Amino acid sequence: MEKLSIILIGLIFLMGFLAPFLRKLLKSYTGRIMALFPFGLFAVLSYLFFLLPDETAHLVDTGLKLLPEISLSFRFDGLSLIFGLMVSGIGGLVLGYSSFYMAHYSGRSKFYFFLVLFMGSMLGLVFADNLIAFFIFWELTSITSFFLIGFEHENEKTRQAALQALLLTAFGGLCLLFAVIMIGNMAGTYSLTNIYQQGFRFGAHSNYYLVFVLIFVAVATKSAQFPFHFWLPGAMHAPTPVSAYLHSATMVNAGIFLLLRLNPIMGGTIIWKTIFVITGGITMFIGAFYSMGQKDLKRILAFTTISALGTMVLLIGMNSTASIQAALIFFIVHGLYKGGLFMMTGIIDKNTGTRDIARLAGLLKKMPVTSIAAILSLLSMSGIPPMLGFIGKELIYDAKIQMPELSWLVIPLGVASNMIMVAISLLIFYEIFLQPKGKQTVALKQPEKTLPGNFLAGPVTLALVGLTLGLFPGWLENIMSNALYFIQGEIVDVHLSLWHGFNKVLILSIFTVAMGIVIFLFRKPIGSLVQVIIRWTDQYYLPERFNQLIKNYLHLAGRQTNRIQHGYHRYYLITFFTITFALVMYQLATLKGDWIPIYETSPIKWHVVMVLTFSMLAVLFAVFTRSRISAIIALGVLGYGISILYMFYGAVDLAITQFLVETVIMVIFVMVIYHLPLFATLSSTKTRIRDGLIAIGVGVMVAFLLLKARFINLEPPISDYFAQNSLLKGHGRNIVNVILVDFRALDTLGEITVLALAAAGVFTLLRLDINRKDKH
């Protein structure tokens, strides 16, 4: 069954690439037919869900290699199954929902292409056992979500929102890449299964804090944690099916999944608990608080998503068995009610033309099916029985009470946030589905009974699943035990039920609901206060601050580019030679060892000194002479002097080559000398002195470098091999010739080819020039 699951994931990827062709073939049925693949995967995973034994994980290696030593393998355990079921199940419903919602949008083929690839990427991320593969799928979700958020790219705000999401999540992705590489190096493997089996714990490692910071940034950017939370409300510019999928089960939960995956090897440290509890707590409260000041239904739900993500990060940071269990249940709860509420928003928007809660009223009578599904989802969001959301809230409170060292912080923040969730749920129900006194109802574009079944199936199905799991939570116990075993490393006997007796947790729940009702009753003064605070904080409006930061960065980069890439070639060379001189000389100064070992010294040879003296005089003469022909002759003297030095030291072949090259160059110089411009003073005395000093410095550097390199043998010299095998294998006594013709024949052939091409090019240019002159 695991292999069948991988095949279906591969087919989902393939279906994404074939989406443009399927769209032409299937037309309006595209979404519904495509939904069969994730539903098929959901069925297979459901089979594994109920039959996977405790303490068991299945590893499937596909045999595909990402790198020579890194294979693409998939891991099936309780954690991956929970996320995989949510991704595939909600994904199938979203595809069916999209068939009607996107019917009148242009670019539907592009929409299905990116949505299905996004789904496949999220599934790959959830089941990946290899950390490198995990990172690749992580980045694919960022890229595909960028195109989905920016689907209506004609709108400037849509483009800005998509760019913000991409820049932040891509930055987190880079941090994740560095963290993955470091984890692989520390553990000696990139396989999560192998790391778990080794029992490797990173908390005591010297690089733990650096890895932790990188993981924190990756999670905070992907899962919209404070202070990176601001990109998520902007993602509401995406079509509603994208919002429903992105907020409920996929991209924003990738960071949550990463924390749960790494918890066995990195969790439990003081910094883990401190940072994630504080960050999650702040995010949880900010998201709930800001949802009170919104009128657009999608923005209200977006801020409640931020609050829910903060809740899950806080619970994982607490790192107790109870808190991890609560986080897993709350992930399911949130995915079910949030997916349903977003789809409900899309149905209302399509049928009324607005998402503004101030303009909506009386939909309970006009759209009863949608209303009932929405009410069930709102009950789950409020944590009211018999929905699964009630069990999730009870588990969250229980986990917080069991952590006395943190309860003073997490309980007040949690209760306050949940009170606002209750108030928001009542506000949505009252403003949209009832008909407040004096409020006009909106006209429907078409009766609800004429809407397609696949359009209504999403919110209805998710609401009923939340109700069913609330009534029969025992279905989740087996898979929860398996997931907790691989997250916490201990066998946990999970018992889930709606009633746990009259205790502190129930008292907190009753208090939360009661205070939520109070907030709802005083919503107008409280809403006015929230609006005042929001207007005051608008001066620190993070999306605008981020946009300004990007603009300032681009402006600074432009100035720096103009300053560095100024177009003056001589300054490029000065910069290069100066920096190279400093770095090389520093390195040479720090190297140990003699410059010239005693055994390498030899008596001074006066004929060599004479040649060197004449060569240096020729250089000085070439620099200061005012005659071009004299400069050419002086350079020729230098070249012939080098040839003589080659002969003194037995390099006859090099000497002959140098003689020939020098002669040809001098002939060419003499031939073109009359076509060259006259000498002119184009620089000041100070400039020439500066250039001279740089040239002398580079010369000294090269001399020292060669001198030092001559007596540093990091590896055995290859010259010994050539000397021993030149005659035996190359059948030649001239070692240089054998190297050129036999040992590096392909190199020599390449050089000959390059020279031949260059000669052909020069010949062609000369012919063209001669022909042009003949015409004139």
XYZ file of N, CA, C and O in Angstrom, residues 215-296:
328
model
N 16.411 27.054 11.816
C 15.112 26.375 11.810
C 14.008 27.333 12.247
O 12.904 27.348 11.672
N 14.300 28.144 13.240
C 13.290 29.103 13.714
C 12.876 30.062 12.601
O 11.680 30.325 12.404
N 13.845 30.590 11.866
C 13.519 31.522 10.776
C 12.715 30.809 9.699
O 11.744 31.354 9.161
N 13.102 29.578 9.368
C 12.367 28.818 8.352
C 10.919 28.607 8.780
O 9.980 28.792 7.982
N 10.708 28.224 10.039
C 9.351 27.975 10.536
C 8.559 29.271 10.639
O 7.386 29.340 10.233
N 9.190 30.316 11.170
C 8.477 31.575 11.387
C 8.030 32.213 10.076
O 6.940 32.786 9.998
N 8.843 32.111 9.032
C 8.459 32.700 7.750
C 7.406 31.859 7.043
O 6.463 32.395 6.446
N 7.542 30.550 7.115
C 6.604 29.675 6.412
C 5.252 29.634 7.114
O 4.197 29.642 6.452
N 5.263 29.572 8.424
C 4.022 29.432 9.181
C 3.558 30.746 9.792
O 2.789 30.744 10.764
N 4.009 31.860 9.242
C 3.485 33.198 9.575
C 3.523 33.485 11.073
O 2.521 33.884 11.674
N 4.692 33.300 11.682
C 4.852 33.622 13.096
C 5.381 35.040 13.256
O 6.123 35.541 12.405
N 5.004 35.674 14.332
C 5.480 37.022 14.622
C 7.016 37.031 14.651
O 7.618 36.146 15.259
N 7.684 37.965 14.000
C 7.175 39.155 13.314
C 7.023 38.977 11.799
O 6.970 39.980 11.077
N 6.966 37.740 11.301
C 6.841 37.503 9.861
C 5.404 37.155 9.461
O 5.171 36.658 8.363
N 4.454 37.434 10.347
C 3.075 37.003 10.127
C 2.341 37.827 9.076
O 1.298 37.422 8.578
N 2.864 38.986 8.728
C 2.089 39.957 7.949
C 1.842 39.539 6.511
O 0.966 40.096 5.845
N 2.596 38.566 5.981
C 2.377 38.185 4.586
C 1.102 37.378 4.398
O 0.528 37.360 3.296
N 0.611 36.744 5.476
C -0.520 35.828 5.319
C -1.833 36.540 4.980
O -2.548 36.106 4.065
N -2.214 37.643 5.659
C -3.445 38.332 5.230
C -3.366 38.834 3.791
O -4.385 38.848 3.085
N -2.184 39.221 3.347
C -2.038 39.666 1.959
C -2.287 38.552 0.963
O -2.696 38.810 -0.180
N -2.068 37.307 1.395
C -2.311 36.172 0.503
C -3.784 35.993 0.192
O -4.147 35.174 -0.660
N -4.663 36.787 0.841
C -6.105 36.711 0.562
C -6.448 37.203 -0.838
O -7.576 37.035 -1.304
N -5.501 37.825 -1.521
C -5.740 38.243 -2.899
C -5.820 37.048 -3.837
O -6.237 37.197 -4.989
N -5.418 35.877 -3.369
C -5.530 34.673 -4.184
C -6.999 34.281 -4.321
O -7.836 34.648 -3.491
N -7.344 33.527 -5.371
C -8.712 33.006 -5.464
C -9.065 32.184 -4.228
O -8.199 31.554 -3.611
N -10.326 32.176 -3.856
C -10.766 31.524 -2.613
C -10.368 30.055 -2.526
O -9.999 29.579 -1.437
N -10.427 29.248 -3.612
C -9.958 27.856 -3.475
C -8.516 27.767 -2.999
O -8.171 26.876 -2.212
N -7.678 28.690 -3.468
C -6.278 28.709 -3.029
C -6.209 29.035 -1.542
O -5.476 28.397 -0.774
N -6.960 30.052 -1.120
C -6.964 30.430 0.299
C -7.435 29.270 1.164
O -6.865 29.001 2.229
N -8.500 28.592 0.716
C -9.031 27.468 1.491
C -7.990 26.378 1.662
O -7.858 25.790 2.748
N -7.233 26.104 0.611
C -6.250 25.024 0.659
C -4.986 25.453 1.383
O -4.450 24.722 2.221
N -4.516 26.652 1.092
C -3.270 27.139 1.674
C -3.385 27.307 3.185
O -2.450 27.020 3.926
N -4.552 27.765 3.666
C -4.719 28.071 5.087
C -5.109 26.878 5.927
O -4.932 26.894 7.145
N -5.677 25.855 5.302
C -6.224 24.769 6.105
C -5.247 23.618 6.309
O -5.070 23.138 7.432
N -4.614 23.155 5.225
C -3.863 21.902 5.339
C -2.481 21.937 4.731
O -1.726 20.982 4.904
N -2.120 22.988 4.033
C -0.887 22.897 3.253
C 0.185 23.873 3.709
O 0.701 23.753 4.818
N 0.494 24.859 2.896
C 1.737 25.606 3.011
C 2.007 26.155 4.411
O 3.096 25.965 4.959
N 1.034 26.833 5.013
C 1.305 27.449 6.312
C 1.541 26.405 7.399
O 2.096 26.721 8.451
N 1.110 25.175 7.151
C 1.343 24.103 8.120
C 2.651 23.359 7.880
O 2.981 22.440 8.640
N 3.380 23.734 6.822
C 4.658 23.073 6.562
C 5.641 23.319 7.704
O 6.399 22.429 8.103
N 5.631 24.538 8.248
C 6.506 24.834 9.381
C 6.121 24.027 10.616
O 6.986 23.590 11.383
N 4.818 23.836 10.816
C 4.353 23.012 11.940
C 4.853 21.584 11.774
O 5.347 20.962 12.731
N 4.737 21.061 10.562
C 5.211 19.696 10.309
C 6.719 19.587 10.540
O 7.203 18.600 11.113
N 7.476 20.596 10.110
C 8.924 20.578 10.310
C 9.269 20.531 11.794
O 10.160 19.768 12.207
N 8.590 21.322 12.605
C 8.853 21.302 14.043
C 8.565 19.931 14.640
O 9.327 19.428 15.472
N 7.460 19.325 14.222
C 7.124 18.006 14.744
C 8.135 16.951 14.295
O 8.479 16.042 15.062
N 8.618 17.058 13.051
C 9.610 16.105 12.552
C 10.936 16.234 13.298
O 11.615 15.237 13.571
N 11.338 17.462 13.606
C 12.638 17.672 14.244
C 12.566 17.621 15.760
O 13.607 17.622 16.424
N 11.362 17.587 16.312
C 11.221 17.570 17.767
C 11.985 16.425 18.437
O 12.604 16.626 19.484
N 11.998 15.200 17.854
C 12.728 14.114 18.531
C 14.224 14.353 18.633
O 14.873 13.794 19.535
N 14.787 15.147 17.742
C 16.247 15.317 17.749
C 16.684 16.703 18.215
O 17.847 16.896 18.562
N 15.756 17.683 18.221
C 16.149 19.037 18.590
C 15.309 19.622 19.714
O 15.685 20.630 20.311
N 14.148 19.041 19.993
C 13.225 19.614 20.969
C 13.656 19.364 22.405
O 14.559 18.581 22.697
N 12.983 20.077 23.312
C 13.194 19.858 24.736
C 14.235 20.739 25.380
O 14.342 20.760 26.610
N 15.009 21.481 24.590
C 16.022 22.355 25.184
C 15.355 23.615 25.721
O 14.213 23.947 25.383
N 16.085 24.344 26.530
C 15.534 25.571 27.129
C 15.206 26.594 26.051
O 14.143 27.230 26.074
N 16.109 26.760 25.090
C 15.866 27.744 24.047
C 14.695 27.331 23.167
O 13.920 28.175 22.694
N 14.534 26.043 22.926
C 13.394 25.545 22.144
C 12.084 25.938 22.832
O 11.173 26.488 22.208
N 12.006 25.644 24.123
C 10.776 25.957 24.856
C 10.555 27.465 24.946
O 9.449 27.957 24.705
N 11.598 28.193 25.249
C 11.443 29.631 25.477
C 11.020 30.359 24.202
O 10.011 31.081 24.189
N 11.781 30.175 23.135
C 11.536 30.931 21.910
C 10.204 30.561 21.272
O 9.397 31.440 20.905
N 9.921 29.276 21.150
C 8.692 28.874 20.458
C 7.447 29.151 21.303
O 6.392 29.469 20.754
N 7.556 29.034 22.611
C 6.408 29.354 23.455
C 6.099 30.848 23.393
O 4.937 31.251 23.216
N 7.126 31.683 23.501
C 6.904 33.139 23.459
C 6.415 33.565 22.075
O 5.433 34.313 21.946
N 7.092 33.095 21.034
C 6.694 33.472 19.673
C 5.283 32.984 19.357
O 4.457 33.735 18.818
N 5.003 31.719 19.677
C 3.668 31.184 19.429
C 2.606 31.915 20.217
O 1.512 32.195 19.689
N 2.891 32.238 21.472
C 1.913 32.949 22.295
C 1.595 34.329 21.747
O 0.426 34.737 21.673
N 2.634 35.075 21.362
C 2.409 36.415 20.789
C 1.619 36.317 19.489
O 0.668 37.077 19.258
N 2.016 35.383 18.634
C 1.325 35.217 17.345
C -0.129 34.829 17.556
O -1.030 35.333 16.867
N -0.369 33.926 18.498
C -1.727 33.467 18.791
C -2.621 34.644 19.185
O -3.742 34.783 18.660
N -2.129 35.499 20.060
C -2.960 36.603 20.539
C -3.112 37.690 19.477
O -4.213 38.235 19.284
N -2.025 38.031 18.783
C -2.100 39.082 17.760
C -3.086 38.696 16.664
O -3.905 39.515 16.220
N -3.017 37.450 16.202
C -3.930 37.003 15.162
C -5.383 37.118 15.593
O -6.238 37.606 14.839
N -5.686 36.663 16.825
C -7.059 36.741 17.317
C -7.500 38.187 17.491
O -8.612 38.569 17.102
N -6.633 39.014 18.051
C -6.985 40.411 18.315
C -7.284 41.165 17.019
O -8.291 41.867 16.919
N -6.431 41.017 16.020
C -6.611 41.765 14.772
C -7.813 41.263 13.977
O -8.345 41.997 13.142
N -8.242 40.038 14.213
C -9.427 39.548 13.503
C -10.673 40.318 13.920
O -11.646 40.394 13.159
N -10.650 40.905 15.127
C -11.818 41.660 15.614
C -12.033 42.949 14.822
O -13.139 43.477 14.794
N -11.004 43.459 14.187
C -11.123 44.747 13.513
C -11.330 44.657 12.021
O -11.163 45.655 11.314
N -11.692 43.483 11.498
C -11.827 43.292 10.053
C -13.298 43.210 9.655
O -14.143 42.782 10.438
N -13.553 43.619 8.419
C -14.897 43.518 7.845
C -14.966 42.504 6.706
O -16.016 41.928 6.448
N -13.850 42.319 6.015
C -13.794 41.339 4.934
C -13.705 39.944 5.547
O -12.819 39.653 6.355
